[in-house]
Amino acid sequence: MAEDIRRLFEPRAVAIVGASRNPAKIGHKLVDNILASGYKGSVYPVNPSGGTVLDLPAVPSIDAIDDDVDLACIAIPAKFAGEAVRACADRGVPYVAVITSGFAEVGALAEEREMVAYAAERGTRILGPNIFGIYSAACSMNATFGPRDIQAGNIAIITQSGALGIAMMGKTRAENIGVSAVVSVGNKADIAEADLLSYLADDPATKAILMYVEGIQDGERLVRELREVTPRKPVLVIKSGRSRRGALAAASHTGSLAGADEVFSDVMRQCGVLRVDTIAEALNLSKFLATSPRPRGSNAVIITNGGGIGVMAADAAERFGVGLYDDLATLNETFSDAVPAFGSTRNPVDITGQGTVDDYRRSLDAALASEDIHSVICLGCETALLEPEPLTRTLESVAQRAASDTPVVMSFLGGAAMDVVVEELRPRGVPIYGDVYEAVSALGALYAYERRPATMTAPETPADIDGAAIREVVDSARAEERGFLLAHETRALAIAAGIRPPASAVASSMQDAVRHAEAIGYPVVLKVVSRHILHKSDVGGIALDLEDRGELIAAYEAILHRCRQAVPHAVIDGIEVSEMVRSGTETIVGARRDPSFGPVVMCGLGGVYVEVMKDVAFRAYPLDRAEALTMIKEVRSYPLLLGVRGESRKDVEAVVDAVLRVGAVLAANPDISDIEINPLVVYDEGEGTRAVDVRVILDDPGSGGDA
Ligand code: COA
């Protein structure tokens, strides 16, 4: 795949269809940018009126080029663009970047699809339409109509928004952050993020990948690609459009809780992708992740000249998951010679307001020399003792020495003197920030990346699921054109899936009832079974919590007697004997087909408050046991499963099992759109679960899978 997409990033020759002599036109700007960026391949302006564009002779059509054009950029109005794309496809151009707007984004979906289909049949891939182009440092090519001056570096940007992409390019320049590639994907009619990631994963210049995403089409493929990439380099994502559309369209709890945004966040975490909220944060974190060494371990140390900012940083460390080293003896041994007598060698290591630049140097050197310290947060407030120039030199030299094996972040604040230090050092690549929070969050992002989920072991599908029995149940509901399963069907499905509903059997005689009750085990519940009695409890057709044979016999007779009196004409088909479900911890476990990511599983705090608490977590399916357990641990009320106030630990493994089972059933049965168990009552460790209420919703055959 990477080899396949390489020509897009490293084309041997580029054609610009719509190249113009008029400097105000996008077709002119594209040629100008490509030439200015130092692209070494051939550049062919295409314009029917001929002439020259920026001293290059324009050819009248793509057919007139006698060269291997790997990339054609289309910059002519939409009504002509389709024809131009077809000409490129006929000519065998492998990549066409359609800059032109006026396709699906304004409702012209059919034209867009037709253009892509024609190209696909001839092996041509389309980038866009509705894009600003592509920049690739690998061949020094700025085929965009964005800024002329792009700085090469090691962050790759993939963006769905053109305007934001152009703004990000400008910002990377201003912040002196270099980019390895910038790809505008626009309407993603053909090429999407997943196509580009494999190249960027292999690209040695790319050290971090930043994606701006609005919507996701083939989420299952994106998940697969991201899982391949994140072990190799960090991926950050900014996602806009926190819409609840998916939730509104849903018909189950699982659906209504599965807001598009929540699912997106959880699935990104599952893939080891860091989600960020703002462009500034995204660029800051990408820059740090692209340049910082990886920490050897989790022990971070704060070195500061101010108690207050030290405490702020400690709070931030907790929030961003940075572990502060707290071995007092080692800390004292490490810093006792470096920290002035009036300071503190605890963490935060405090050189106090009287600390000098030299004290910083000694403390930082001590931290870098220590085997036990794995990352450093260096903070300072302006004092008369901190002269900007020596401080700048010291911090820069520390950053250089740390560059190979210890992540260091810095923050110095105060007046103009400290601003000078920060402004001098930042463009030189020193991770120094004006704000303590920003510094610690950068280190937190690095640790979050380190903690990303392990590469998935083989997806785990429980082997004992009876697929044929499930199929039969679903087919019979389909044959009756029902969009849901009836109680007995759901029960049959649950049993076939290995999800244990409460044990139950229908008795046709007293002896039968006793036999069933003994097989199930007391206490049991009795319920009348009659198509003429809909509201069983109204006529005394139910008896709960029957502890033994004597109670069972009395209740059996009483039910028959009451029902015959209340509804004399009723035909009684039998009496259902079921297990009396003991109380336990109520959870919810479900699976549904997400419009973006396909099969997703969820779990959370169950029972009647589930919709209020919304204490649930999601994962894309397939997943392994370890990831299912991580999902369960993300639920805020997870401690309930560990046992509170002296209760024993609950059977978490059985919840993991239920998650894998509902996921497997949904993934194997395209007709099922939602499965939900609420509550799934969880008992003590080793005692399993009971699926007290199971709901199964079938896909609306007319919906095309968009449940
Ligand atoms: N092949 C080659 N050149 C052609 C052509 C064809 N089939 N048809 C026309 N041209 C020439 C035109 O003659 C013109 O050249 P000229 O200035 O020498 O006459 C040039 O191509 C451009 O055509 P023009 O009609 O002037 O279009 P334009 O430059 O005003 O607009 C777009 C073209 C693509 C820029 C415009 O339609 C558009 O989509 N703009 C929005 C782009 C955008 O925002 N993208 C998303 C960013 S995120």
mmCIF file of N, CA, C and O in Angstrom, residues 7 298 309 387 416 419 464 587:
data_model
loop_
_atom_site.group_PDB
_atom_site.id
_atom_site.type_symbol
_atom_site.label_atom_id
_atom_site.label_comp_id
_atom_site.label_asym_id
_atom_site.label_seq_id
_atom_site.Cartn_x
_atom_site.Cartn_y
_atom_site.Cartn_z
ATOM 1 N N ARG A 7 3.714 7.475 -5.252
ATOM 2 C CA ARG A 7 3.760 8.413 -6.381
ATOM 3 C C ARG A 7 2.953 9.689 -6.109
ATOM 4 O O ARG A 7 3.201 10.715 -6.732
ATOM 5 N N SER A 298 8.754 5.935 34.186
ATOM 6 C CA SER A 298 7.674 6.864 34.525
ATOM 7 C C SER A 298 8.039 7.910 35.578
ATOM 8 O O SER A 298 7.182 8.678 35.990
ATOM 9 N N ILE A 309 4.444 27.574 41.671
ATOM 10 C CA ILE A 309 4.371 26.924 40.344
ATOM 11 C C ILE A 309 4.711 25.445 40.450
ATOM 12 O O ILE A 309 4.235 24.633 39.654
ATOM 13 N N GLU A 387 19.371 36.040 35.183
ATOM 14 C CA GLU A 387 19.645 36.906 34.036
ATOM 15 C C GLU A 387 19.314 36.156 32.758
ATOM 16 O O GLU A 387 19.724 35.000 32.577
ATOM 17 N N ALA A 416 9.038 40.733 31.079
ATOM 18 C CA ALA A 416 9.660 40.738 29.756
ATOM 19 C C ALA A 416 10.919 39.881 29.710
ATOM 20 O O ALA A 416 11.199 39.227 28.698
ATOM 21 N N ASP A 419 9.994 36.384 29.082
ATOM 22 C CA ASP A 419 9.448 36.258 27.720
ATOM 23 C C ASP A 419 10.576 36.150 26.703
ATOM 24 O O ASP A 419 10.496 35.395 25.727
ATOM 25 N N ASP A 464 -17.590 -21.156 21.256
ATOM 26 C CA ASP A 464 -18.788 -21.967 21.468
ATOM 27 C C ASP A 464 -20.085 -21.250 21.094
ATOM 28 O O ASP A 464 -21.162 -21.666 21.475
ATOM 29 N N THR A 587 -24.814 -4.113 35.411
ATOM 30 C CA THR A 587 -24.047 -3.457 34.347
ATOM 31 C C THR A 587 -24.878 -3.475 33.068
ATOM 32 O O THR A 587 -25.906 -4.148 33.003
#
